[in-house]
Short mmCIF file of C-alpha atoms and ligand atoms in Angstrom, two decimals:
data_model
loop_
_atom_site.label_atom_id
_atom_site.label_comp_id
_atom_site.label_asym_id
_atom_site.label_seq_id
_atom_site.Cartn_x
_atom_site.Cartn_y
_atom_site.Cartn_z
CA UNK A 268 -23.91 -16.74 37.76
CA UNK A 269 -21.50 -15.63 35.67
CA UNK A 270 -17.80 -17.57 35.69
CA UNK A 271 -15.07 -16.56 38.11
CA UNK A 272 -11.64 -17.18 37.64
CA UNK A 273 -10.54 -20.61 39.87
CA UNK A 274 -7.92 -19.62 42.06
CA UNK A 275 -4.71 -21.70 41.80
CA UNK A 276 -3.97 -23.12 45.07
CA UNK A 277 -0.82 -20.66 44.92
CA UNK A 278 -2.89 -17.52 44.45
CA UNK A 279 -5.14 -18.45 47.10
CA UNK A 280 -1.89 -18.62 49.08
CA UNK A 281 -1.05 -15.17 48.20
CA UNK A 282 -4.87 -13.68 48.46
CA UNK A 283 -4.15 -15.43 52.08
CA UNK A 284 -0.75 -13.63 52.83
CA UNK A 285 -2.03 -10.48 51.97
CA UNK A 286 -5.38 -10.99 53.96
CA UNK A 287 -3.19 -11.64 57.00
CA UNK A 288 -1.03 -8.72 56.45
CA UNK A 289 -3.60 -6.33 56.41
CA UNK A 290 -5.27 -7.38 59.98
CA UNK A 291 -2.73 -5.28 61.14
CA UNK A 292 -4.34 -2.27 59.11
CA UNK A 293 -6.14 0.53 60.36
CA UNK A 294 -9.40 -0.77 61.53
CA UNK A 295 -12.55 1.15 60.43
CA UNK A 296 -14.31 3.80 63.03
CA UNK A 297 -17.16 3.42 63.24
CA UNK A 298 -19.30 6.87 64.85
CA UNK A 299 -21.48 5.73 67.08
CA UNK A 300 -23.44 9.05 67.42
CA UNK A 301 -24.05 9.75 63.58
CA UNK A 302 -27.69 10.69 64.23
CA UNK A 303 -27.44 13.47 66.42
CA UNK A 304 -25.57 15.79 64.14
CA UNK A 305 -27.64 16.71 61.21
CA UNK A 306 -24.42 17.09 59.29
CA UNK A 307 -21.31 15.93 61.08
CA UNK A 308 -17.93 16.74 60.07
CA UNK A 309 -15.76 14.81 57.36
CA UNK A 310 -13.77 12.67 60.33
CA UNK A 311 -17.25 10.93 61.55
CA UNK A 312 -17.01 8.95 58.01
CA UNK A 313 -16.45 5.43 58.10
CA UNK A 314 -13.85 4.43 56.74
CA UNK A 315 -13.13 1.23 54.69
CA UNK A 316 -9.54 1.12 54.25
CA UNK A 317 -8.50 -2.05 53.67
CA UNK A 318 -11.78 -4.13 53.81
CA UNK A 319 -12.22 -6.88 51.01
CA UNK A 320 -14.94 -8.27 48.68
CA UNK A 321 -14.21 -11.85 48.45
CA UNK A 322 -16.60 -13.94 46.18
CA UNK A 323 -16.35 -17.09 47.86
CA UNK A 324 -16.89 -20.45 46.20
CA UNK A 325 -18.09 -23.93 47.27
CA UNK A 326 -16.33 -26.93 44.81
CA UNK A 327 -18.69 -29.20 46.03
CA UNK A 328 -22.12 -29.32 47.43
CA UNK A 329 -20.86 -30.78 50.14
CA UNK A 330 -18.85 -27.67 50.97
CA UNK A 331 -22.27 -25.54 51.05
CA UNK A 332 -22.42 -25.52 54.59
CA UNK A 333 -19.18 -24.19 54.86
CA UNK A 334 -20.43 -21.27 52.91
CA UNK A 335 -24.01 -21.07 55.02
CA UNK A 336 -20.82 -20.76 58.15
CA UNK A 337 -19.22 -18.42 56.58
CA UNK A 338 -22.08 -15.92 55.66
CA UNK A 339 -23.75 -15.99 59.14
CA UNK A 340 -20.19 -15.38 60.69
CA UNK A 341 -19.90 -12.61 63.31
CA UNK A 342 -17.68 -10.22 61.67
CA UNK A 343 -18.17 -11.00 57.86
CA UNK A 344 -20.46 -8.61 56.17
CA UNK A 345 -23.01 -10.57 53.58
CA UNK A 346 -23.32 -9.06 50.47
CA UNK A 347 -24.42 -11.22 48.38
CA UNK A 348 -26.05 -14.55 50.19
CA UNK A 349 -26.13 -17.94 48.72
CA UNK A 350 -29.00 -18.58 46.33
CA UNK A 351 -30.20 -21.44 45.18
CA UNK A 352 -28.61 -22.98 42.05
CA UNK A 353 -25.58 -20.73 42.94
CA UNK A 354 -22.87 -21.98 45.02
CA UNK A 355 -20.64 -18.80 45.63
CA UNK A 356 -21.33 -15.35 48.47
CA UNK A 357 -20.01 -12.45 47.84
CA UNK A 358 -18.37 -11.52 51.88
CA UNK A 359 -16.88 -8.11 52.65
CA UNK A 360 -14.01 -8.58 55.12
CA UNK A 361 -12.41 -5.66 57.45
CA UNK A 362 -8.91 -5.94 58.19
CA UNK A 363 -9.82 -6.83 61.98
CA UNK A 364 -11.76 -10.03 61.02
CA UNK A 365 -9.31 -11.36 58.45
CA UNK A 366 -7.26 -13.04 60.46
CA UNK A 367 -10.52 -14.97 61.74
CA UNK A 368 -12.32 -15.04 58.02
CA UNK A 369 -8.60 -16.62 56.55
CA UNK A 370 -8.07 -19.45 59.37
CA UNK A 371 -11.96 -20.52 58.55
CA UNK A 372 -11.16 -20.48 54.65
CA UNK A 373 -8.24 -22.43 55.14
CA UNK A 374 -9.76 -25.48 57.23
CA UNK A 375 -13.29 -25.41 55.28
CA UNK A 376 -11.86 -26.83 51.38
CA UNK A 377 -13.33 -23.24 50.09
CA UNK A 378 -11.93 -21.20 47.31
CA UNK A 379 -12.22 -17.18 46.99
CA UNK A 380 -11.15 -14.26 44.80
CA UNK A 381 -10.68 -10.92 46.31
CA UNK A 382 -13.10 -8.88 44.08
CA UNK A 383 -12.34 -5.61 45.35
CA UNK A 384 -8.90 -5.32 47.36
CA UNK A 385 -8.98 -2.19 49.50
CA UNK A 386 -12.85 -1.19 49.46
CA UNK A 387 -12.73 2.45 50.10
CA UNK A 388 -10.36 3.02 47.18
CA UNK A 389 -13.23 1.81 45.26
CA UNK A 390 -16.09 3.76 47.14
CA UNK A 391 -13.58 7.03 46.90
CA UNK A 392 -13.61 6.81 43.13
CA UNK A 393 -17.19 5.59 42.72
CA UNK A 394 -19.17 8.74 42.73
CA UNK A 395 -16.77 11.66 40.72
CA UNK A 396 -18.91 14.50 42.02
CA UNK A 397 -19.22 17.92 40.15
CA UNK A 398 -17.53 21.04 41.63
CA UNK A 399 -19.90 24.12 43.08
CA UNK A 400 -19.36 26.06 39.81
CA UNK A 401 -20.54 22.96 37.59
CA UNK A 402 -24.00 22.62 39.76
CA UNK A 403 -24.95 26.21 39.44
CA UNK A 404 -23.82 26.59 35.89
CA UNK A 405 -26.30 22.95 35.11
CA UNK A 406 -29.06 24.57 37.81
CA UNK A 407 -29.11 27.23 35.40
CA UNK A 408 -28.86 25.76 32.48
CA UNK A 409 -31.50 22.96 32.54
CA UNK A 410 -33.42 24.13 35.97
CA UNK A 411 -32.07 21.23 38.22
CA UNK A 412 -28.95 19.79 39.45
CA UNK A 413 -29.63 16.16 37.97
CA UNK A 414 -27.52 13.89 36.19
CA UNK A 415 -27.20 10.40 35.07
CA UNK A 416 -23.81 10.63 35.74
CA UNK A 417 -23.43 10.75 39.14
CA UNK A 418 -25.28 9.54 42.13
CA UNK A 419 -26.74 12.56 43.89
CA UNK A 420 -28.05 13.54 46.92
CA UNK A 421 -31.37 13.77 48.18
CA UNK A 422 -31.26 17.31 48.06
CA UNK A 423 -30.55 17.22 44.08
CA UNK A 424 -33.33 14.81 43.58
CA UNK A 425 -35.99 16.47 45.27
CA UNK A 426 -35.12 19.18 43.64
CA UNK A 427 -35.45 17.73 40.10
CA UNK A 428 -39.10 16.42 41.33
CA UNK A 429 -40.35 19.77 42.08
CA UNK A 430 -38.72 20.96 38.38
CA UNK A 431 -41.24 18.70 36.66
CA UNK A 432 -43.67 19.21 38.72
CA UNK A 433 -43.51 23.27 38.29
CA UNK A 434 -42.12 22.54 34.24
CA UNK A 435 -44.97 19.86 33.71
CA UNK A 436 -48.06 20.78 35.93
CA UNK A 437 -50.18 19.22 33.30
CA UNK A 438 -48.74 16.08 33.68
CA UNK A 439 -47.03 16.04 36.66
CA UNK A 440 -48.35 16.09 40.54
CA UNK A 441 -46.10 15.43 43.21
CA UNK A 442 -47.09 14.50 47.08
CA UNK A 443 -46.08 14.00 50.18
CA UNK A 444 -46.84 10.68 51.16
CA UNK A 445 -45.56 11.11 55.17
CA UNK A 446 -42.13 11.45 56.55
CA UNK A 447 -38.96 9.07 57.57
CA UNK A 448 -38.22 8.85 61.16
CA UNK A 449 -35.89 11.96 60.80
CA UNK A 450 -38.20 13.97 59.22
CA UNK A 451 -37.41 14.10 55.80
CA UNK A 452 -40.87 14.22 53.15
CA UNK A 453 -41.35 11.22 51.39
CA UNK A 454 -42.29 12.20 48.20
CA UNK A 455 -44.44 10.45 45.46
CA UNK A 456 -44.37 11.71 41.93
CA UNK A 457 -47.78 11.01 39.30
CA UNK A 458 -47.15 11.14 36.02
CA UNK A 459 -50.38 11.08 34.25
CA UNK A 460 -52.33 11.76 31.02
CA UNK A 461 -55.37 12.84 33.33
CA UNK A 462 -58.04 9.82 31.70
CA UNK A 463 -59.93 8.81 34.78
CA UNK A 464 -59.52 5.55 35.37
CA UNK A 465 -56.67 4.51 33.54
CA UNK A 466 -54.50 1.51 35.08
CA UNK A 467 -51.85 2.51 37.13
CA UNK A 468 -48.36 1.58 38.13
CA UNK A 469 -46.07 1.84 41.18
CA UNK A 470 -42.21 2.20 40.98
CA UNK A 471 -39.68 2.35 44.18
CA UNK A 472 -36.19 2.17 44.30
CA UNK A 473 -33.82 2.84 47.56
CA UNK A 474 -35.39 1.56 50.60
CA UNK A 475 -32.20 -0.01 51.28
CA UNK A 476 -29.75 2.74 51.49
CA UNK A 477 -26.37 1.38 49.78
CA UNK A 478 -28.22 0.21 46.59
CA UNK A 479 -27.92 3.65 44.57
CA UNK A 480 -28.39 2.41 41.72
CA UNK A 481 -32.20 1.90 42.29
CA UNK A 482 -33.14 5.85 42.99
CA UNK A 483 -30.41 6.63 40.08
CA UNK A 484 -32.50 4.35 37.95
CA UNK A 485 -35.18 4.99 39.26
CA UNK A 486 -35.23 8.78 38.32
CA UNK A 487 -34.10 7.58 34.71
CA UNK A 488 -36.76 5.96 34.31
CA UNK A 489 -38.80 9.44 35.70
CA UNK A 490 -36.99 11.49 32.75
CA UNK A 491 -37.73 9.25 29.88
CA UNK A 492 -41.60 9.26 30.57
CA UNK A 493 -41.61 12.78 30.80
CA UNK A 494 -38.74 14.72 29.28
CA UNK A 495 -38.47 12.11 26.35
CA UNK A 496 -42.42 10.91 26.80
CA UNK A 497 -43.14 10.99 22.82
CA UNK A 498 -40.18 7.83 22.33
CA UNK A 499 -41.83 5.15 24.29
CA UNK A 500 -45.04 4.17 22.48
CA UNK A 501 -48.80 4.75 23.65
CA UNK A 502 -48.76 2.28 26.41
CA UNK A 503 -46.81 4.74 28.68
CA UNK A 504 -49.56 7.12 28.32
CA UNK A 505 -52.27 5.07 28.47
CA UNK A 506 -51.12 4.36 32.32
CA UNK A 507 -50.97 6.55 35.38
CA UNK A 508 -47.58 6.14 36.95
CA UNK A 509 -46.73 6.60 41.13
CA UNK A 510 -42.76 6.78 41.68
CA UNK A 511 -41.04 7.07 44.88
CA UNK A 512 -37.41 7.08 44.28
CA UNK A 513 -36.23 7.36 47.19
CA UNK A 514 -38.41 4.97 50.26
CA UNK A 515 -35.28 5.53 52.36
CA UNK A 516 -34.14 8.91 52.75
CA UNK A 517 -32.68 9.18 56.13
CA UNK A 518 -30.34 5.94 54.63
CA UNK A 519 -29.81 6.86 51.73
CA UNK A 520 -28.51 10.27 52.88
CA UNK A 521 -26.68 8.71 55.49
CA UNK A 522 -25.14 6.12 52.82
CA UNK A 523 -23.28 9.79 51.24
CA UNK A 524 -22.19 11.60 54.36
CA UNK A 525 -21.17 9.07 57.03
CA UNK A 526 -21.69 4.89 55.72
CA UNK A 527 -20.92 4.02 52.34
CA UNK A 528 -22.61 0.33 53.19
CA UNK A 529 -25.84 0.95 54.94
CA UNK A 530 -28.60 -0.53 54.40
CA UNK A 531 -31.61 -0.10 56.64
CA UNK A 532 -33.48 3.21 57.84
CA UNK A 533 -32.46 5.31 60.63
CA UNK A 534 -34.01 4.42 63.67
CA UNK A 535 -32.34 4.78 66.93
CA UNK A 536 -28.59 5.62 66.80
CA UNK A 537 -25.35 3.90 67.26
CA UNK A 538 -23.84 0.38 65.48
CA UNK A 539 -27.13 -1.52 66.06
CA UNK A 540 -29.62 1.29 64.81
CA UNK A 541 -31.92 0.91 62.00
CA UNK A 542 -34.60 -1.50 60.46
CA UNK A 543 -34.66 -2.93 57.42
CA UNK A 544 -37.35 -1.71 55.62
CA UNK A 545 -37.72 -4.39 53.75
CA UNK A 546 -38.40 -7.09 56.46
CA UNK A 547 -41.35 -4.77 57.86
CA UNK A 548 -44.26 -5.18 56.02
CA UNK A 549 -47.12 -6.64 56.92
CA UNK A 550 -47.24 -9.95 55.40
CA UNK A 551 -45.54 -13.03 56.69
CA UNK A 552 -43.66 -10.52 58.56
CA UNK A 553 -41.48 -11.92 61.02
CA UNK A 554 -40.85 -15.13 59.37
CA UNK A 555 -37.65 -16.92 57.59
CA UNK A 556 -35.13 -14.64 56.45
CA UNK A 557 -35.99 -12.35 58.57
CA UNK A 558 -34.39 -11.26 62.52
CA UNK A 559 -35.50 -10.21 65.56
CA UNK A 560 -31.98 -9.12 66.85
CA UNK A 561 -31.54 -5.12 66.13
CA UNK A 562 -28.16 -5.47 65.44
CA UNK A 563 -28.44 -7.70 62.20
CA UNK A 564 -29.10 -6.43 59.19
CA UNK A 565 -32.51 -7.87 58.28
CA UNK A 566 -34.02 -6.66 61.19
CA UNK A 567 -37.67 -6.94 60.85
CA UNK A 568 -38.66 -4.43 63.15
CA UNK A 569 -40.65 -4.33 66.45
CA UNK A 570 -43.90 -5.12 64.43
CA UNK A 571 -45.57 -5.00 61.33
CA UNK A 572 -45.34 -1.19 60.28
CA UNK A 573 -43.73 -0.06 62.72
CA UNK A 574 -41.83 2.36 60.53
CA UNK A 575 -42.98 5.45 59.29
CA UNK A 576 -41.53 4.57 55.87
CA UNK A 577 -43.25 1.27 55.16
CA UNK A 578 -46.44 2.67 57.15
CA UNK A 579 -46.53 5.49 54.63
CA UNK A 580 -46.24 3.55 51.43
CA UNK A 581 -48.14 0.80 52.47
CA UNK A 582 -51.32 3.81 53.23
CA UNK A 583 -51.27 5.18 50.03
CA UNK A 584 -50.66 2.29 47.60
CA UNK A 585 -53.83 0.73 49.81
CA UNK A 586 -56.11 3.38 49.28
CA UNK A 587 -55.29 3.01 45.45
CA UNK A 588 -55.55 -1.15 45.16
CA UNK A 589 -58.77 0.02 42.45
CA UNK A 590 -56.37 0.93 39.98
CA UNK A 591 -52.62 -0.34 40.71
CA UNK A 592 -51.95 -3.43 38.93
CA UNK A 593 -48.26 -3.63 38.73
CA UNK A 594 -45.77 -3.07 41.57
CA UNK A 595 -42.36 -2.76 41.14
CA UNK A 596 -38.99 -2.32 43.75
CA UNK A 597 -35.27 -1.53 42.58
CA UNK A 598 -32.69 -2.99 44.33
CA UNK A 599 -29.37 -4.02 43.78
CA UNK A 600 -27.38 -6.11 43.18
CA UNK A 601 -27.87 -9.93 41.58
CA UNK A 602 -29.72 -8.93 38.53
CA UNK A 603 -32.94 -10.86 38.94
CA UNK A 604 -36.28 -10.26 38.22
CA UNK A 605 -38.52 -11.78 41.67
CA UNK A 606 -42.26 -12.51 41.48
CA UNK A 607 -43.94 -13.40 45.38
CA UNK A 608 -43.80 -15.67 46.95
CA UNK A 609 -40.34 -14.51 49.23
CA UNK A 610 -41.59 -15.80 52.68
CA UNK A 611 -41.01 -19.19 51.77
CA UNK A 612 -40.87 -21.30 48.72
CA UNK A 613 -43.91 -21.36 46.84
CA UNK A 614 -46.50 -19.26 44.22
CA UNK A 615 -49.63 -17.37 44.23
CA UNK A 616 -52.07 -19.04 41.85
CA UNK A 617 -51.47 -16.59 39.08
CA UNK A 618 -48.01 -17.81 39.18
CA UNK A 619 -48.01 -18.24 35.19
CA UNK A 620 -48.73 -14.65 34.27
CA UNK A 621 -46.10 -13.64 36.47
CA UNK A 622 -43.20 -15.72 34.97
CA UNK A 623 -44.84 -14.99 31.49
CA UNK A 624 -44.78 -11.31 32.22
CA UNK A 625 -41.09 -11.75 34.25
CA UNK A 626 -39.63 -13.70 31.06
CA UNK A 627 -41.01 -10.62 29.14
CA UNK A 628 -39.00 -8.19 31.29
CA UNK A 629 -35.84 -10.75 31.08
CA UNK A 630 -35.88 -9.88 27.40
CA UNK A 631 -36.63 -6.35 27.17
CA UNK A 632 -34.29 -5.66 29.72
CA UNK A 633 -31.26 -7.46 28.25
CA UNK A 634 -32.31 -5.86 24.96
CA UNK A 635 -32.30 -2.81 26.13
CA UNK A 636 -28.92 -2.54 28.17
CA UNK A 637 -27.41 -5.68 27.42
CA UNK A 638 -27.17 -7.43 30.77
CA UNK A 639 -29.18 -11.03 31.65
CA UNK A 640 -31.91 -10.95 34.45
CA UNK A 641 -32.92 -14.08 36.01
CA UNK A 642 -36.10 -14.66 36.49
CA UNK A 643 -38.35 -17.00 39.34
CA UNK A 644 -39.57 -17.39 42.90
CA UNK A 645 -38.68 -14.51 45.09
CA UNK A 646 -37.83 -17.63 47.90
CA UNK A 647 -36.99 -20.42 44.93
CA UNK A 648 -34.69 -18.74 43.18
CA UNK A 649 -32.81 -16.21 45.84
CA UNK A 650 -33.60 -17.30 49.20
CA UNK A 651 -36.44 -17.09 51.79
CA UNK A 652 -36.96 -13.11 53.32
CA UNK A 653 -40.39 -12.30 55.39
CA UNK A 654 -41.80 -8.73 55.47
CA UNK A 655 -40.69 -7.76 51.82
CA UNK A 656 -43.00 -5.24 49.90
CA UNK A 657 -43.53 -7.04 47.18
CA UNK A 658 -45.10 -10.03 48.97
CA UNK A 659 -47.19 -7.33 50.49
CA UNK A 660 -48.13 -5.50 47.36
CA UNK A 661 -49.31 -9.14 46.22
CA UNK A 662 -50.54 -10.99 49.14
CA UNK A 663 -52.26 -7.84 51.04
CA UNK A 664 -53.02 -5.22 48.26
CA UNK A 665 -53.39 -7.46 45.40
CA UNK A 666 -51.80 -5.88 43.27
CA UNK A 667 -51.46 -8.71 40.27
CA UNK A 668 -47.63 -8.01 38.83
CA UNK A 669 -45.74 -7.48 41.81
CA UNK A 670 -41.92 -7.70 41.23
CA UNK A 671 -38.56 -7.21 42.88
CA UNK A 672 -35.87 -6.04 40.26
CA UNK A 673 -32.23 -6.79 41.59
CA UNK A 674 -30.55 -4.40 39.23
CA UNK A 675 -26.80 -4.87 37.89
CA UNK A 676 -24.00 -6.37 39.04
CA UNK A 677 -23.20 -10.08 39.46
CA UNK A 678 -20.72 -8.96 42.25
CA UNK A 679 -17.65 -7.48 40.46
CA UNK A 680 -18.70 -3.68 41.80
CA UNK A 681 -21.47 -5.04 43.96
CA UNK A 682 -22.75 -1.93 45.82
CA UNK A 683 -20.38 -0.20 44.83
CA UNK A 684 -21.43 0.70 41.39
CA UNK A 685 -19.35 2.92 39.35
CA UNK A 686 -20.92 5.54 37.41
CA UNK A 687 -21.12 4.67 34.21
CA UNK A 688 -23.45 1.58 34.68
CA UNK A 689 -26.25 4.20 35.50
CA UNK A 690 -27.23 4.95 32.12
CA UNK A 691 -27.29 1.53 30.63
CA UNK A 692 -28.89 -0.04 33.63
CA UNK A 693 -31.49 2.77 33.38
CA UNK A 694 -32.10 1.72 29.95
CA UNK A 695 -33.15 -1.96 31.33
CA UNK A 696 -35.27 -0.73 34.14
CA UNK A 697 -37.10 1.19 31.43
CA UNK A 698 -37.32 -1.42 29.36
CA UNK A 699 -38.99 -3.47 32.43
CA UNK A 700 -41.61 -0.79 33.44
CA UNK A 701 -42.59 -0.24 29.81
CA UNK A 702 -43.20 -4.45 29.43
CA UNK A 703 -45.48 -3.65 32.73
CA UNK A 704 -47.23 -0.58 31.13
CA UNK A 705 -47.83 -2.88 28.00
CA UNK A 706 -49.21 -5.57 29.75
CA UNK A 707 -51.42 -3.67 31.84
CA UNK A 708 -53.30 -0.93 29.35
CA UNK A 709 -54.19 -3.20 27.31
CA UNK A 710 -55.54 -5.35 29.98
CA UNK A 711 -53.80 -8.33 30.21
ZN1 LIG B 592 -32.12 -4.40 48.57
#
């Protein structure tokens, strides 16, 4: 974890005077009938006026059940839970739980900075977006709307697949794998050189909404092996590659037009709709770190599969165990580099490749962009969570390198990543997938 400033007993004072005085703030509205309107006015927005990121801190292990209290809390939002080895959470407060959130902090011996002091100011400068002019004159200029300089809607990304695809039809295939729950096409892109049976690799990002930075990666990483194919060495070629960028597309749209901070799919409607995505796979599902209760945010689901999204990737990366042997997720934010197991605490028998292979990815990554991964146990070094993909991709497909890549930050931005990190934490998920693509074509 990287240091945080310790907060004089007078500053916490003042970080406490100023969480009080904004209880009386506008609270956020919340729409509770988002998923009936296919595109609801401006007003239906959530609004985060006045929430805060606080990066809470034990002093003393004795202090880290105050913090286990404090995450779990009804009305504090968990960004960032407490890992092991780590002894701060990153909490988002609204303004109508502060008053609540600041009488705990003050009886429990726990110390905080406020991160980010009025959150939407920070989600309203995020994500500059380009004007109507500036789309059509780049649509027309390159063929698609996509940047690495903004995060873009689903709409823009799609529309960049079906460029390569139509630009690239040697090299490029693209299919629809099923659909979300609303209907939108899940699509899968293949890059490949065409040799039959050449190893092959599997890349997702987004199947938690908020985490943008994993589709905007994501499709980085899609450019560079084709648009820029000739500067990455033979080992990119020598492997067939299967990209979904986007695993969540009813959240992640969702995440642009009406919630800044969701995070699961888009089942049902209302404050308590959605599963996480993440929690419904079929292996170990329903265990630790995982809930039952549809309100929470690591819902698991009402079974195994029960969502189109997982039951759609989870089909096709089955019916192609023969040649997948790596598997790799993008989410944000922690920066670590997870190997199975994540149900509990504990390690497939190849456990030494994949910390061999992980430490390999550490390197290449911080190389390549500059920031430090950690790397371990999904459950040992984060915490225990039941139902994840990875575990699946391992534990049911055996698929041998199976990895979960928390991309950037350590909590300064959290979530709410400003633009300019996409392009050098592009550069490290690159650098991971090409370790991956190195390891695997020449058999290792
Ligand atoms: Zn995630």
């Amino acid at each position: 974890m990287a240091s945080i400033r310790d907060p004089t007993a007078e500053t916490t004072r003042s970080v406490m005077k100023s969480l009080l005085l904004l209880c009386f703030a506008l609270a956020p509205l919340r729409a509770d009938d988002g998923a009936t309107s296919p595109e609801p006015a401006d007003e239906a927005r959530i609004s985060y006026e006045g929430a805060q990121l606080l990066k809470v801190t034990a002093p003393s292990e004795e202090k880290e059940v105050a913090l286990r209290t404090l995450q779990d809390m009804e009305g504090v939002d968990t960004w960032l839970r407490l890992a092991t080895n780590s002894s701060t959470v990153d909490v988002m407060v609204r303004p109508e739980n502060a008053d609540k959130v600041k009488e705990f902090l003050d009886g429990s011996g726990l110390t905080f900075d406020v991160i980010i002091d009025n959150l939407q100011a920070a989600i309203d400068t995020e994500n500059p977006t380009m004007t109507t002019d500036e789309m059509e004159e780049l649509e027309g200029r390159k063929g698609h709307r996509m940047t690495w300089q903004s995060y873009h809607r689903l709409a823009d990304i799609y529309g960049y697949l079906d460029y390569l695809a139509q630009t690239y039809p040697q090299l490029v295939t693209i299919q629809t794998i099923g659909n979300s729950i609303e209907g939108r096409p899940l699509k899968v892109l293949k890059i490949s050189s065409g040799r039959p049976g050449s190893p092959a690799i599997w890349i997702d990002g987004g199947i938690h909404a908020r985490e943008w930075i994993a589709p905007a990666s994501v499709t980085y990483i899609i450019n560079e092996l084709i648009e820029n194919r000739d500067a990455h060495g033979e080992s990119v070629k020598d492997v067939d590659w299967y990209i979904l960028p986007v695993v969540n597309p009813d959240g992640y749209e969702y995440s642009h037009r009406i919630d800044r901070l969701w995070r699961k799919n888009r089942r049902g409607s209302g404050y308590c709709a959605g599963i996480d995505l993440n929690r419904n796979f079929g292996y170990k599902w329903g265990g630790a770190g995982s809930s039952r209760e549809p309100c929470k945010e690591i819902f698991a689901g009402s079974s195994a599969f029960s969502e189109p999204e997982t039951a759609a990737l989870s089909k096709f990366v089955s019916s192609h165990t023969g040649t997948l042997k790596a598997y790799v997720t993008f989410h944000s934010y922690g920066q670590y580099i997870l190997h199975p197991w994540g149900y509990a605490v504990g390690y497939p028998h190849d456990h030494a490749d994949l910390s061999r292979v992980g430490q390999k990815i550490a390197s290449a990554m911080y190389q390549a962009g500059g920031a430090s991964y950690k790397v371990g146990g999904a459950a040992a070094t984060l915490y225990p969570a039941s139902g994840g993909s990875d575990d699946w991709a391992k534990g049911a497909a055996g698929i041998k390198y199976s990895y979960t890549i928390e991309l950037r930050d350590r909590g300064y931005f959290g979530f709410i990543l400003p633009v300019q990190y996409i392009i050098p934490t592009g550069r490290e998920s690159l650098a991971a997938v090409k370790v991956l693509a190195d390891e695997i074509a020449n058999g290792r």
